[in-house]
Coordinates of C-alpha atoms in Angstrom, one line a residue:
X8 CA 128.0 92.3 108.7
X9 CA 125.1 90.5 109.0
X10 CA 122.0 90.9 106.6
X11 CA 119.5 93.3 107.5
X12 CA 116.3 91.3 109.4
X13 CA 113.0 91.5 107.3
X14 CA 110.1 92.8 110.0
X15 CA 106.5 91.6 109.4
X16 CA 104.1 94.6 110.8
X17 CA 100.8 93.2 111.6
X18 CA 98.4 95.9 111.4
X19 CA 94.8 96.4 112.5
X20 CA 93.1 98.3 109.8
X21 CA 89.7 99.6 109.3
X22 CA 88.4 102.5 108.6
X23 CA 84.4 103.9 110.3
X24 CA 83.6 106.6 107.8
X25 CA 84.1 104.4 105.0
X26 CA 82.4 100.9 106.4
X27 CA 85.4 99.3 106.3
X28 CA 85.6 96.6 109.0
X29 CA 88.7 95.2 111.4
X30 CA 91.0 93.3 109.8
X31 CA 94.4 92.5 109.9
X32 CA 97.3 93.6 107.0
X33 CA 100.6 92.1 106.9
X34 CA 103.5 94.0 105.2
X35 CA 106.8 93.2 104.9
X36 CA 109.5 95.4 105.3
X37 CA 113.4 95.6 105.6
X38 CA 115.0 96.8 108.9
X39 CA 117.4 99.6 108.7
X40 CA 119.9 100.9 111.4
X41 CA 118.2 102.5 113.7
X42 CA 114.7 102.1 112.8
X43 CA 111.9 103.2 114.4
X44 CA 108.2 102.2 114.1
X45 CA 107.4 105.4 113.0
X46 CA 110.2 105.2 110.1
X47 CA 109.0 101.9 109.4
X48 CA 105.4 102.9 108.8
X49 CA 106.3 105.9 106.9
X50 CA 108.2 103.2 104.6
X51 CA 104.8 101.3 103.9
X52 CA 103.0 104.5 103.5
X53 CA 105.7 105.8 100.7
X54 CA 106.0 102.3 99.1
X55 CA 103.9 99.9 100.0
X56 CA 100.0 101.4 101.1
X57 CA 99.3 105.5 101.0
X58 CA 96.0 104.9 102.6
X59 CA 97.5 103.3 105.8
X60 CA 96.5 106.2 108.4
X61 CA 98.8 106.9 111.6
X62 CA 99.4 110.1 113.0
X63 CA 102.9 112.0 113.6
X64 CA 103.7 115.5 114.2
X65 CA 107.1 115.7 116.2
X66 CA 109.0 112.4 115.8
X67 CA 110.5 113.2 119.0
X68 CA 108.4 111.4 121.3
X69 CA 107.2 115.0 122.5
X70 CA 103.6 116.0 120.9
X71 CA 102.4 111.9 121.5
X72 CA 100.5 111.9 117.6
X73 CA 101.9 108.5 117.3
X74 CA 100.7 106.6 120.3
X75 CA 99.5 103.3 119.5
X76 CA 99.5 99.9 120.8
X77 CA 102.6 98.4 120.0
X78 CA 102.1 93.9 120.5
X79 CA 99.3 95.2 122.7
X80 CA 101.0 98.1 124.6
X81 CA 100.5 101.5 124.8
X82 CA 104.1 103.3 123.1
X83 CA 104.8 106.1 121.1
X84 CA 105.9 104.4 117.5
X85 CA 108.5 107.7 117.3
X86 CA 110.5 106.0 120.5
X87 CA 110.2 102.5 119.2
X88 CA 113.6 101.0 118.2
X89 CA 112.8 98.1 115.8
X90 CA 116.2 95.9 116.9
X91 CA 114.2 95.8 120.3
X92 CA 111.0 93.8 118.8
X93 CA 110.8 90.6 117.5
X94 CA 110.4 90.2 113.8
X95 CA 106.5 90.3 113.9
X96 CA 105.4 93.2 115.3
X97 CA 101.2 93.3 115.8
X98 CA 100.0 97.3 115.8
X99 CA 96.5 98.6 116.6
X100 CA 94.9 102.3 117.5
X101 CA 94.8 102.7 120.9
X102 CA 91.6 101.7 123.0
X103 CA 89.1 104.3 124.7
X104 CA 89.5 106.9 122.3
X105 CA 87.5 107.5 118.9
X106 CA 88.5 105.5 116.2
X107 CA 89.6 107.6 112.9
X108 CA 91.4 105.0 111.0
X109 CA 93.8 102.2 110.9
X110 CA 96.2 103.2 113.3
X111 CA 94.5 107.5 114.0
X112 CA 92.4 108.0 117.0
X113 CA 90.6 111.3 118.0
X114 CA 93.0 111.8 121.4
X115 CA 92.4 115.5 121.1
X116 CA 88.4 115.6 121.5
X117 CA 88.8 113.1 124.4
X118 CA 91.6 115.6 126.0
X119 CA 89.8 118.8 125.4
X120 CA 86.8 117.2 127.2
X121 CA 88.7 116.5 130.1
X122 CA 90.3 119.7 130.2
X123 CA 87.0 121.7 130.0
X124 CA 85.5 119.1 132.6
X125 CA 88.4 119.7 135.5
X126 CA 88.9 123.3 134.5
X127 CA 92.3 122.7 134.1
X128 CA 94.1 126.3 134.0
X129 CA 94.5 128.7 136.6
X130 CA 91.4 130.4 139.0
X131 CA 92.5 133.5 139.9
X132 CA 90.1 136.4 141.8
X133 CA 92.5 139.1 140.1
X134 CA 93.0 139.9 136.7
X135 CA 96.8 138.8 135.5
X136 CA 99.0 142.2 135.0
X137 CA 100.3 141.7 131.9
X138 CA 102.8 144.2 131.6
X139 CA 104.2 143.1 135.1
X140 CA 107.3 141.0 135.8
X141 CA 105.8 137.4 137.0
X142 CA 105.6 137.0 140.4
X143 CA 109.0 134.9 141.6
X144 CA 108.9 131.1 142.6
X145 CA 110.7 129.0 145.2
X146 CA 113.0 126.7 142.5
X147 CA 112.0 123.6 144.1
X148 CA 108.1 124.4 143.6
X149 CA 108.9 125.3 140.0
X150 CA 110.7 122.5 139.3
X151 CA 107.7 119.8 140.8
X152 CA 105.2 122.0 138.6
X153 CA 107.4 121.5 135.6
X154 CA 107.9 117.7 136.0
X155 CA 104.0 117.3 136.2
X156 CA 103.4 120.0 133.0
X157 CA 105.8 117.1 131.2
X158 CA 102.7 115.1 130.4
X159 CA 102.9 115.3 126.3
X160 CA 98.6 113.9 126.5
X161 CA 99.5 111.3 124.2
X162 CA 96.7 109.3 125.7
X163 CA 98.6 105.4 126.7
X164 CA 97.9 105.7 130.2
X165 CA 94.1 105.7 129.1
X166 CA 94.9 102.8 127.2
X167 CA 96.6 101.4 129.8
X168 CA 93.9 102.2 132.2
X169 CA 91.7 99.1 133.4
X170 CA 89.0 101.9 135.0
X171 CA 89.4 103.6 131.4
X172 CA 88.2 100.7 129.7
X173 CA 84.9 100.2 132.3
X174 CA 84.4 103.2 132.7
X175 CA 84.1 106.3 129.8
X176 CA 83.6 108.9 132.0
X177 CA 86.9 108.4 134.1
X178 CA 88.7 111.1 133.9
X179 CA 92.6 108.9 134.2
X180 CA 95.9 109.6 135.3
X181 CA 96.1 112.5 132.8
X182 CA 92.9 114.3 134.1
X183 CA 94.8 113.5 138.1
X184 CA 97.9 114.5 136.9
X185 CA 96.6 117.7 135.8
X186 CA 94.3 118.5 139.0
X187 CA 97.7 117.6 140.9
X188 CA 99.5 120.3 139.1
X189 CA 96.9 122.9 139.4
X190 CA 96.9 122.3 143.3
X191 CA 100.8 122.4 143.5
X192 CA 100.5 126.2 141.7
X193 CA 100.3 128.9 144.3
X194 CA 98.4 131.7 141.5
X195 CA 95.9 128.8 141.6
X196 CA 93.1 130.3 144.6
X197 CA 91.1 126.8 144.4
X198 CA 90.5 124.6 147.7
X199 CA 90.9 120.9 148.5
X200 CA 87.0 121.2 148.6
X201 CA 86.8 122.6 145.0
X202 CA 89.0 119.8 144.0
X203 CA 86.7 117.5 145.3
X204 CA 83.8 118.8 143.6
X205 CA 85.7 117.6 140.5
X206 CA 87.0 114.6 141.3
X207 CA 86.3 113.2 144.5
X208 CA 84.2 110.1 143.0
X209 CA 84.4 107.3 141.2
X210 CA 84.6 108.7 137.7
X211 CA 87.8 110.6 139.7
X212 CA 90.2 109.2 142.3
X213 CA 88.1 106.7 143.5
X214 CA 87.6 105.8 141.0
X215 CA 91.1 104.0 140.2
X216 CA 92.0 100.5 140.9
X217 CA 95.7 101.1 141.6
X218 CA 96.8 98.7 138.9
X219 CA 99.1 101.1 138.0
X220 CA 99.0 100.2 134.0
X221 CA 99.4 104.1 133.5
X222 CA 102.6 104.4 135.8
X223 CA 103.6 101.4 133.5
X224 CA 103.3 102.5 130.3
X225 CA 103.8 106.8 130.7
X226 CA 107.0 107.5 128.0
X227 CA 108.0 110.3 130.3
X228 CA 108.0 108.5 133.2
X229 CA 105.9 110.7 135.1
X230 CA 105.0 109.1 138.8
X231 CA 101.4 109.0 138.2
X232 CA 101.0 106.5 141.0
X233 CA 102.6 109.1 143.6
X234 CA 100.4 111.6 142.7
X235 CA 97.1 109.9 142.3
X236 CA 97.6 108.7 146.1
X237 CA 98.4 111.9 147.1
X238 CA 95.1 113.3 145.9
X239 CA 93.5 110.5 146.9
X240 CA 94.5 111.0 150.6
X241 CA 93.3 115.0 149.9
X242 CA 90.4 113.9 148.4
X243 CA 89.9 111.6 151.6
X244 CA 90.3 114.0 154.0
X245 CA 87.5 116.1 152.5
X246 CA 84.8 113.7 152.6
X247 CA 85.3 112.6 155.9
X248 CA 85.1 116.2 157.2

């Protein structure tokens, strides 16, 4: 067998509450079967640096905590197999979002905005029964609803996002995917013309340059590109009329 690789991670650190300003920080460590970046910087945290801040909740590439750009794209470190990088790996905190430290970045306060922005949940006229049995579904609806709810708002199609980095007030593939989902739900009473009022400009669908850097870099593989066109020709066919 052969000896285990040693993997350099190159780390942007710095740190706004305490004045401390970019920098970079090598450490060194030793690659094990099956490593991931996550395991690797939980390895430097235990042993090498406690104050090296990264986020993690799941570790199974579902909650997105540990999005980060990975030799300068957007991955979650949890789904990050080591043996597929090279031996220096560069990390930094993803762009658009507030900066916390090192490798943490406020993903939540950006998402929560977004989601009180689009009113992302259901508009109903009548009050949900409770007690009743939900109402039943066609299987193929429930099934496209489901595959847009997989977004996991770990935030790397912001990062990815050429628009996102012009423009703070886009609202992204996230904030599209979501409008797209709402529209798909039939307990959803809202009109093409209320969707428009939300996102029918540039710091909406218009506002994206196609580059497709979120359909690029989604870990679920969501077809974000499909469904920004689609509201896009919606979206057209409202302000024309």
């Amino acid at each position: 067998m052969s000896a285990p690789r040693s993997l350099t991670l190159r780390i942007l650190r710095s740190s706004p509450g305490e004045g401390i300003a970019p920098h970079w920080q090598d450490f060194l460590v030793e690659e094990a079967e099956g490593m991931t970046l996550f395991l690797a910087l939980g390895e430097i945290r235990e042993r090498l640096d406690p104050s090296l801040q990264f986020d993690f909740v799941c570790r199974a590439g579902i909650c997105g905590s540990c999005a980060m750009l990975v030799n300068g794209k957007p991955t979650l470190a949890c789904r990050c197999l080591t043996r597929d990088l090279d031996p220096l790996v560069t990390l930094a905190p993803l762009p658009v979002f507030e900066l916390i430290g090192d490798l943490s970045v406020n993903t939540g306060k950006w998402m929560r905005g977004t989601a009180e922005r689009l009113e992302t949940w259901i508009h109903s006229q009548e009050e949900a029964p409770l007690t009743a049995v939900e109402a039943p579904m066609e299987p193929a609806l429930a099934e496209a609803i489901y595959e847009l709810d997989r977004c996991i708002e770990c935030g790397c199609c912001i990062a990815g996002c050429g628009t996102a980095q012009m423009r703070p007030d886009f609202v992204g593939a996230v904030g599209l995917n979501k409008i797209a989902r709402f529209r798909l739900d039939p307990r959803d009473t809202r009109s093409d013309d209320d969707f428009y009022d939300l996102i029918g400009d540039d710091t909406g669908v218009f506002g994206c340059m196609s580059l497709l850097g979120c359909h690029d870099v989604c870990p679920k593989g969501l077809s974000l590109q499909t469904q920004i066109a689609f509201l896009r020709r919606k979206m057209v066919k409202v302000g024309v009329l």
